[in-house]
Amino acid sequence: MKISVIGATGYVGLVSGACLAELGHTVICYGRNKSAVANLKKGGVPIYEPGLSALVKKNIKAKRLIFTTDFEKTVKDSVAILISVGTPPLLNGKADLRAVYDVAEKVGQTMAEYKLIVDKSTVPVGTGQKVKNIIGKYYRGKFDVASCPEFLREGSAIHDFLNPYRVIIGVDNSRARKIMLDIFKPQKTEKLITNIESAELIKYASNTYLATKISFINEISSLCDLNGASVDEVARGMGLDERIGPSFLKAGVGYGGSCFPKDVSALKYLADSYGYEFKILKAVMQVNNNQRTVAVKKAQQMLGSLKGKSIGVLGLAFKQNTDDVRESAAVDVIKLLQKQGAKITAFDPVATERAKPNLTKVKYAKTAYQACKNQDLVVLVTEWPQFAKLNWKRIKNDMPKPRVVDGRNLLNPAKMEKLGFEYLSIGR
Ligand code: UGA
């Protein structure tokens, strides 16, 4: 099937476009930015996502993936049009939907025959209906709107798209339903057909539930710090119960990224707009903000005042396997440490360049070893697996007094202590 993706230079758009092409569709990827599109045409991928560059190149070569800045042709040549543009938070927490509505308006002005317009962006309940109304103002013929939220994680986006837990299809008639089922026919997973509103809410409910799980285990970790239990053991014990499950129970400096913080505040805003107080979400946010300070308090526990102290920070990305630093706990922790007077040297395997505009007065090391050398303390804030594999004995020998605050519970406390580190982690 011929499918187009509007907003294909963005994260979800590009991954969705490349993966739909991989499923065998012909995908026309529209982007406004001429130089970004020119770069993509040559297979140049602007983000760090394992496997994406190879997948884009492969599907360009197979002529299933086409990049363009020609909006009219994009609309004309496709049956299904996927809207995949950003919905960043406004200052009050509400999702900014201007980009979605702009696309709807342009599609309505451009289309001349039946199209299925599919919302892939994360949007509040009711957006599908608004998109329908906007298009209907400009185009009087038949068309449909569907919601098909995306559940991919940065760092494992391609795997998540091609092997999803489920495909959610929000439609309001059989024609739209058939097209959506045809698009996802190659996916062997369960397809859940819902109305458009439910599909929109499933995305928010899923992300905010996962964020809740993280804040919950972070609260448990604070209790563990007070009573001698180990949050790793508690999480493992909880996770063995199938009804709870083991994932998203990793305690640490809290969640970040372009999705959880934005979606928690957007759902809270949506509930507020109905006059409904979503109490849990408020607590989830409070706990998450507080987790940033837990790492700083542990640093103070070890060093006393942080004024003038040299601290090596391992990690800048909001999680492993990405160069994304949006709402990164690492960036927040660095700022809090600096506020207490600490001097920071940081290292991240790929996110340094993206982090630089968000920080001041930070020295950037070329290797993790360099970031740790001669420091009063090392604070680990991103769960890159390679940090666990560092030669910690070498790091110990490079520090006048070896001390580590592990904000991601990545290292083994017993091993670190055996090596001679003064070591603190979260809830263990
Ligand atoms: C998240 C969801 O997991 C995806 O299903 C969803 O599609 C995506 O948002 C989106 O809405 O686009 P993502 O933000 O890429 O994906 O990353 P996650 O792996 O979910 O991690 C989010 C944050 O939670 C990270 O900062 C991570 O370090 C933190 N986290 C995760 C924990 O602190 N503990 C955990 O146990 C798991």
Coordinates of C-alpha atoms and ligand atoms in Angstrom, one line a residue:
M1 CA 0.0 0.0 0.0
K2 CA 1.1 3.6 -0.6
I3 CA 1.4 5.3 2.7
S4 CA 2.7 8.8 3.5
V5 CA 4.3 10.1 6.7
I6 CA 4.0 13.8 7.5
G7 CA 6.7 14.8 9.9
A8 CA 9.2 12.1 8.7
T9 CA 12.3 14.0 9.8
G10 CA 11.2 13.6 13.4
Y11 CA 11.9 10.6 15.6
V12 CA 8.6 8.7 15.5
G13 CA 7.9 9.7 11.9
L14 CA 11.3 8.5 10.6
V15 CA 11.3 5.2 12.5
S16 CA 7.6 4.6 11.5
G17 CA 8.3 5.4 7.8
A18 CA 11.4 3.1 7.6
C19 CA 9.7 0.3 9.4
L20 CA 6.5 0.5 7.3
A21 CA 8.7 0.3 4.2
E22 CA 10.4 -2.7 5.8
L23 CA 6.9 -4.3 6.2
G24 CA 6.7 -4.0 2.4
H25 CA 4.7 -0.8 1.9
T26 CA 5.8 2.1 -0.3
V27 CA 6.3 5.0 2.1
I28 CA 6.5 8.6 1.1
C29 CA 8.1 10.6 3.9
Y30 CA 7.4 14.3 3.9
G31 CA 9.5 16.8 5.8
R32 CA 9.5 20.6 5.6
N33 CA 13.2 21.1 6.3
K34 CA 14.9 21.0 2.9
S35 CA 18.4 20.2 4.1
A36 CA 17.1 17.5 6.4
V37 CA 15.2 15.9 3.6
A38 CA 18.2 16.2 1.2
N39 CA 20.3 14.5 3.8
L40 CA 17.7 11.7 4.4
K41 CA 17.5 11.1 0.6
K42 CA 21.2 10.1 0.8
G43 CA 20.5 7.9 3.8
G44 CA 21.8 10.4 6.4
V45 CA 20.0 9.9 9.6
P46 CA 19.9 12.9 12.0
I47 CA 19.4 10.9 15.2
Y48 CA 21.3 8.2 17.0
E49 CA 19.1 5.1 16.9
P50 CA 20.7 1.6 16.6
G51 CA 19.9 0.0 13.2
L52 CA 17.9 3.0 11.8
S53 CA 20.6 4.2 9.4
A54 CA 20.9 0.7 7.8
L55 CA 17.2 0.3 7.6
V56 CA 16.7 3.7 5.9
K57 CA 19.4 3.0 3.4
K58 CA 18.1 -0.5 2.6
N59 CA 14.6 0.7 2.0
I60 CA 15.7 3.7 -0.1
K61 CA 17.6 1.2 -2.3
A62 CA 14.6 -1.0 -2.6
K63 CA 12.6 2.1 -3.7
R64 CA 10.1 1.6 -0.9
L65 CA 11.2 4.7 1.1
I66 CA 11.0 8.1 -0.6
F67 CA 11.8 11.4 1.0
T68 CA 10.3 14.6 -0.3
T69 CA 9.4 18.2 0.5
D70 CA 6.5 18.2 -2.0
F71 CA 3.4 18.2 0.1
E72 CA 0.9 18.0 -2.7
K73 CA 2.5 15.0 -4.3
T74 CA 2.8 13.3 -0.9
V75 CA -1.0 13.6 -0.3
K76 CA -1.9 12.8 -3.9
D77 CA 0.2 9.6 -4.1
S78 CA -0.9 7.9 -0.9
V79 CA -4.0 6.2 0.4
A80 CA -3.2 6.5 4.1
I81 CA -1.6 9.7 5.5
L82 CA 0.1 9.4 8.8
I83 CA 0.5 12.5 10.9
S84 CA 3.6 12.2 13.0
V85 CA 4.5 15.7 14.1
G86 CA 5.7 16.9 17.6
T87 CA 3.2 17.7 20.4
P88 CA 5.5 19.3 22.9
P89 CA 4.2 20.6 26.3
L90 CA 3.2 24.2 26.7
L91 CA 4.2 25.9 29.9
N92 CA 0.9 24.8 31.6
G93 CA 1.5 21.2 30.7
K94 CA -1.0 21.1 27.9
A95 CA 0.1 19.4 24.7
D96 CA 0.8 21.9 21.9
L97 CA -1.3 20.6 19.0
R98 CA -0.6 23.4 16.6
A99 CA 1.6 21.3 14.3
V100 CA -1.1 18.5 14.1
Y101 CA -3.8 21.0 13.2
D102 CA -1.6 22.8 10.7
V103 CA -1.1 19.4 8.9
A104 CA -4.8 18.7 9.0
E105 CA -5.6 22.0 7.4
K106 CA -3.0 21.5 4.7
V107 CA -4.2 18.0 4.0
G108 CA -7.8 19.2 3.8
Q109 CA -6.8 22.0 1.4
T110 CA -4.8 19.5 -0.8
M111 CA -6.8 16.3 -1.0
A112 CA -9.0 15.6 -4.0
E113 CA -10.2 12.0 -3.3
Y114 CA -10.7 9.6 -0.4
K115 CA -7.9 9.4 2.1
L116 CA -7.5 7.9 5.5
I117 CA -5.7 10.3 7.8
V118 CA -4.0 8.5 10.7
D119 CA -2.8 10.2 13.8
K120 CA 0.5 8.7 15.0
S121 CA 1.5 11.7 17.2
T122 CA 0.6 11.4 20.9
V123 CA -2.5 13.5 21.2
P124 CA -5.2 14.2 23.8
V125 CA -8.6 12.6 23.6
G126 CA -10.7 14.5 21.1
T127 CA -7.9 15.4 18.7
G128 CA -9.0 12.9 16.1
Q129 CA -12.5 14.5 16.1
K130 CA -10.9 18.0 15.8
V131 CA -8.7 16.8 12.9
K132 CA -11.8 15.5 11.2
N133 CA -13.6 18.9 11.6
I134 CA -10.6 20.8 10.3
I135 CA -10.3 18.7 7.2
G136 CA -14.0 18.8 6.7
K137 CA -13.9 22.6 6.5
Y138 CA -11.8 22.3 3.3
Y139 CA -12.7 19.0 1.7
R140 CA -16.3 18.1 1.2
G141 CA -15.8 14.5 -0.2
K142 CA -15.4 11.3 1.8
F143 CA -12.4 10.7 4.1
D144 CA -11.7 9.1 7.4
V145 CA -9.6 9.7 10.5
A146 CA -8.0 7.0 12.6
S147 CA -5.8 6.9 15.7
C148 CA -2.8 4.5 15.8
P149 CA -0.6 5.4 18.7
E150 CA 3.1 4.4 18.6
F151 CA 4.7 2.5 21.5
L152 CA 8.4 2.5 20.5
R153 CA 11.2 3.3 22.9
E154 CA 14.2 5.3 21.9
G155 CA 17.2 3.0 21.7
S156 CA 15.1 0.0 20.7
A157 CA 12.7 1.7 18.4
I158 CA 13.0 -0.6 15.4
H159 CA 12.7 -3.7 17.4
D160 CA 9.6 -2.2 19.2
F161 CA 8.0 -1.2 15.9
L162 CA 8.5 -4.5 14.2
N163 CA 7.7 -6.7 17.3
P164 CA 5.1 -4.7 19.1
Y165 CA 3.2 -6.0 22.2
R166 CA 0.0 -4.8 20.4
V167 CA -1.2 -2.7 17.6
I168 CA -3.9 -0.2 18.6
I169 CA -6.3 0.9 15.9
G170 CA -8.9 3.6 16.7
V171 CA -11.5 3.9 13.9
D172 CA -15.1 4.8 13.5
N173 CA -16.1 2.8 10.4
S174 CA -15.3 -0.4 8.5
R175 CA -13.6 1.2 5.5
A176 CA -11.0 2.8 7.8
R177 CA -10.7 -0.4 9.8
K178 CA -9.9 -2.4 6.7
I179 CA -7.2 0.0 5.5
M180 CA -5.6 -0.1 8.9
L181 CA -5.7 -3.9 9.1
D182 CA -4.1 -4.0 5.6
I183 CA -1.3 -1.7 6.7
F184 CA -0.5 -3.9 9.8
K185 CA -1.3 -7.3 8.1
P186 CA 2.4 -8.3 8.2
Q187 CA 2.5 -7.8 12.0
K188 CA 1.6 -11.1 13.7
T189 CA 0.8 -9.4 17.0
E190 CA -2.7 -8.8 18.4
K191 CA -4.5 -5.9 16.8
L192 CA -7.0 -4.2 19.1
I193 CA -9.8 -2.2 17.3
T194 CA -11.2 0.6 19.5
N195 CA -13.0 3.8 18.9
I196 CA -10.8 6.8 18.2
E197 CA -11.0 8.3 21.7
S198 CA -10.0 5.0 23.4
A199 CA -7.0 4.7 21.1
E200 CA -5.9 8.2 22.0
L201 CA -6.3 7.5 25.7
I202 CA -4.6 4.1 25.5
K203 CA -1.3 5.8 24.6
Y204 CA -1.4 8.3 27.5
A205 CA -2.7 5.7 29.9
S206 CA 0.2 3.3 29.0
N207 CA 2.9 5.9 29.2
T208 CA 1.6 7.4 32.5
Y209 CA 1.1 3.9 34.0
L210 CA 4.8 3.1 33.2
A211 CA 5.9 6.4 34.7
T212 CA 3.7 5.6 37.8
K213 CA 5.5 2.2 38.1
I214 CA 8.9 4.0 38.1
S215 CA 7.8 6.6 40.7
F216 CA 6.3 3.8 42.8
I217 CA 9.5 1.8 42.9
N218 CA 11.4 5.0 43.6
E219 CA 9.3 5.6 46.6
I220 CA 10.0 2.0 47.7
S221 CA 13.7 2.7 47.2
S222 CA 13.4 5.7 49.6
L223 CA 11.9 3.3 52.2
C224 CA 14.7 0.8 51.5
D225 CA 17.2 3.5 52.3
L226 CA 15.5 3.9 55.7
N227 CA 15.1 0.3 56.7
G228 CA 17.9 -1.8 55.2
A229 CA 15.9 -3.6 52.5
S230 CA 17.3 -3.7 49.0
V231 CA 15.1 -2.2 46.3
D232 CA 16.7 -4.7 43.7
E233 CA 15.5 -7.6 45.8
V234 CA 12.1 -6.0 46.4
A235 CA 11.6 -5.3 42.7
R236 CA 12.7 -8.8 41.8
G237 CA 10.3 -10.3 44.3
M238 CA 7.4 -8.1 43.1
G239 CA 8.2 -8.8 39.5
L240 CA 8.0 -12.5 39.9
D241 CA 4.2 -12.0 40.3
E242 CA 2.9 -12.1 36.7
R243 CA 0.2 -9.6 37.7
I244 CA 3.0 -7.1 38.4
G245 CA 5.7 -8.0 36.0
P246 CA 9.4 -7.2 36.3
S247 CA 9.8 -4.3 33.9
F248 CA 9.9 -0.6 34.7
L249 CA 10.8 -1.4 38.3
K250 CA 14.3 0.0 38.1
A251 CA 14.8 2.6 40.8
G252 CA 17.1 5.6 40.1
V253 CA 17.2 9.3 39.5
G254 CA 13.8 9.1 37.8
Y255 CA 12.4 9.1 34.3
G256 CA 13.1 11.6 31.6
G257 CA 12.9 11.9 27.8
S258 CA 10.5 13.4 25.4
C259 CA 7.6 11.2 26.4
F260 CA 6.9 10.4 30.0
P261 CA 7.3 13.9 31.5
K262 CA 5.3 15.4 28.7
D263 CA 2.6 12.8 28.7
V264 CA 2.1 12.7 32.5
S265 CA 1.6 16.5 32.5
A266 CA -0.6 16.4 29.4
L267 CA -2.9 13.7 30.9
K268 CA -3.1 15.6 34.2
Y269 CA -4.0 18.8 32.2
L270 CA -6.7 16.9 30.3
A271 CA -8.2 15.6 33.5
D272 CA -8.1 19.1 35.0
S273 CA -9.9 20.4 32.0
Y274 CA -12.9 18.1 32.8
G275 CA -12.7 19.3 36.4
Y276 CA -11.3 15.9 37.4
E277 CA -8.3 15.8 39.8
F278 CA -6.0 13.0 38.7
K279 CA -4.3 12.7 42.1
I280 CA -1.9 9.9 41.3
L281 CA -0.3 11.8 38.4
K282 CA 0.5 14.8 40.7
A283 CA 2.3 12.4 43.0
V284 CA 4.1 10.7 40.1
M285 CA 5.5 14.0 39.0
Q286 CA 6.5 15.1 42.6
V287 CA 8.3 11.8 43.2
N288 CA 10.1 12.1 39.9
N289 CA 11.3 15.6 40.5
N290 CA 12.5 14.6 44.0
Q291 CA 14.5 11.7 42.7
R292 CA 16.9 14.1 41.0
T293 CA 17.8 15.5 44.5
V294 CA 18.3 12.0 46.0
A295 CA 21.6 11.6 44.0
V296 CA 22.7 15.1 45.2
K297 CA 21.9 14.3 48.8
K298 CA 24.0 11.1 48.5
A299 CA 26.9 13.1 47.1
Q300 CA 26.6 15.4 50.2
Q301 CA 26.4 12.4 52.5
M302 CA 29.8 11.4 51.1
L303 CA 31.5 14.8 50.7
G304 CA 29.8 17.1 53.0
S305 CA 29.7 20.5 51.3
L306 CA 30.0 20.2 47.5
K307 CA 31.5 23.7 47.2
G308 CA 34.7 23.5 45.0
K309 CA 34.5 19.7 44.8
S310 CA 35.3 18.0 41.5
I311 CA 32.7 15.5 40.4
G312 CA 32.9 13.3 37.4
V313 CA 29.5 12.5 35.9
L314 CA 28.9 9.4 33.8
G315 CA 26.0 9.9 31.4
L316 CA 24.1 12.8 29.8
A317 CA 21.4 11.0 27.8
F318 CA 18.0 10.5 29.4
K319 CA 18.6 6.7 29.1
Q320 CA 21.0 4.3 27.4
N321 CA 21.3 3.8 23.6
T322 CA 20.2 7.3 22.7
D323 CA 21.7 10.7 22.2
D324 CA 18.5 12.4 23.3
V325 CA 18.9 14.7 26.4
R326 CA 15.4 16.0 26.5
E327 CA 14.2 16.2 30.2
S328 CA 17.3 14.1 31.0
A329 CA 17.8 13.3 34.7
A330 CA 21.5 13.6 34.0
V331 CA 21.2 17.2 33.0
D332 CA 19.1 18.0 36.0
V333 CA 21.5 16.3 38.4
I334 CA 24.4 18.2 37.0
K335 CA 22.6 21.5 37.4
L336 CA 21.7 20.7 41.0
L337 CA 25.4 19.7 41.8
Q338 CA 26.6 22.9 40.2
K339 CA 24.1 24.9 42.3
Q340 CA 25.9 23.4 45.4
G341 CA 29.2 24.6 44.0
A342 CA 30.6 21.4 42.4
K343 CA 32.8 21.5 39.4
I344 CA 31.6 19.0 36.8
T345 CA 33.4 16.9 34.2
A346 CA 31.0 14.8 32.2
F347 CA 31.1 11.9 29.7
D348 CA 28.5 10.3 27.6
P349 CA 29.2 7.8 24.7
V350 CA 27.0 9.7 22.2
A351 CA 25.0 12.5 23.8
T352 CA 27.7 15.1 24.5
E353 CA 27.0 17.4 21.5
R354 CA 23.3 17.4 22.2
A355 CA 23.8 18.1 25.9
K356 CA 26.2 21.1 25.4
P357 CA 23.5 23.8 24.7
N358 CA 21.6 22.7 27.9
L359 CA 24.6 23.2 30.2
T360 CA 27.2 25.7 31.2
K361 CA 30.6 25.4 32.8
V362 CA 30.8 21.7 32.3
K363 CA 34.1 20.1 31.1
Y364 CA 33.5 17.3 28.6
A365 CA 35.8 14.3 28.8
K366 CA 36.6 12.1 25.8
T367 CA 36.4 8.8 27.8
A368 CA 34.7 7.6 30.9
Y369 CA 38.2 7.1 32.5
Q370 CA 39.1 10.7 31.8
A371 CA 35.8 11.9 33.4
C372 CA 36.6 9.9 36.6
K373 CA 40.3 10.7 36.9
N374 CA 41.4 12.7 40.0
Q375 CA 37.8 13.4 41.0
D376 CA 36.5 13.7 44.5
L377 CA 33.4 11.7 43.5
V378 CA 31.9 10.0 40.4
V379 CA 28.1 10.2 39.9
L380 CA 26.6 7.7 37.5
V381 CA 23.3 9.0 36.0
T382 CA 22.6 7.2 32.7
E383 CA 22.2 3.5 32.6
W384 CA 24.6 2.9 29.6
P385 CA 25.5 -0.8 30.0
Q386 CA 29.2 -0.1 29.1
F387 CA 29.5 1.9 32.3
A388 CA 29.0 -1.4 34.2
K389 CA 31.9 -3.0 32.2
L390 CA 34.4 -0.3 32.9
N391 CA 37.7 -1.3 34.6
W392 CA 36.6 0.0 38.0
K393 CA 39.9 -1.1 39.5
R394 CA 41.7 1.4 37.2
I395 CA 39.2 4.1 38.1
K396 CA 39.8 3.4 41.8
N397 CA 43.5 3.8 41.3
D398 CA 42.9 7.1 39.5
M399 CA 41.0 8.7 42.3
P400 CA 42.6 10.1 45.5
K401 CA 39.6 8.8 47.5
P402 CA 37.5 6.5 45.4
R403 CA 33.8 7.3 45.8
V404 CA 30.8 6.6 43.6
V405 CA 27.2 7.6 43.8
D406 CA 25.3 5.2 41.4
G407 CA 22.1 6.9 40.4
R408 CA 21.0 4.0 38.3
N409 CA 21.8 1.0 40.5
L410 CA 24.0 -0.2 37.6
L411 CA 27.0 -1.5 39.6
N412 CA 27.3 -4.3 42.1
P413 CA 27.5 -2.8 45.6
A414 CA 29.5 -5.7 47.1
K415 CA 32.0 -5.7 44.2
M416 CA 32.4 -1.9 44.4
E417 CA 33.1 -2.1 48.2
K418 CA 35.5 -5.0 47.7
L419 CA 37.4 -2.9 45.2
G420 CA 37.7 -0.2 47.9
F421 CA 35.1 2.3 46.8
E422 CA 32.9 4.2 49.2
Y423 CA 29.7 3.4 47.2
L424 CA 26.1 4.6 47.5
S425 CA 23.2 3.7 45.2
I426 CA 19.5 4.2 45.3
G427 CA 17.6 2.1 47.9
R428 CA 20.3 -0.6 48.3
Ligands
UGA1 C1 8.5 5.6 26.3 C2 7.7 4.3 26.3 O1 8.4 3.3 26.9 C3 7.3 3.9 24.9 O2 6.4 2.7 24.9 C4 6.6 5.0 24.2 O3 6.3 4.7 22.8 C5 7.5 6.3 24.2 O4 7.8 6.6 25.5 C6 6.8 7.4 23.5 O5 5.7 7.8 24.0 O6 7.2 7.7 22.3 P1 11.1 6.2 25.9 O7 10.7 7.5 26.5 O8 11.9 6.2 24.6 O9 9.8 5.3 25.6 O10 12.0 5.4 26.9 P2 11.7 4.4 28.2 O11 12.5 3.2 28.0 O12 10.3 4.2 28.4 O13 12.4 5.2 29.4 C7 11.8 6.4 29.8 C8 12.6 6.9 31.1 O14 12.3 6.0 32.2 C9 14.1 6.9 31.0 O15 14.6 8.1 31.5 C10 14.5 5.7 31.8 O16 15.8 5.9 32.3 C11 13.5 5.7 32.9 N1 13.3 4.3 33.5 C12 12.8 3.3 32.7 C13 13.5 4.1 34.8 O17 13.9 5.1 35.6 N2 13.2 2.9 35.4 C14 12.8 1.9 34.7 O18 12.6 0.8 35.2 C15 12.5 2.1 33.3

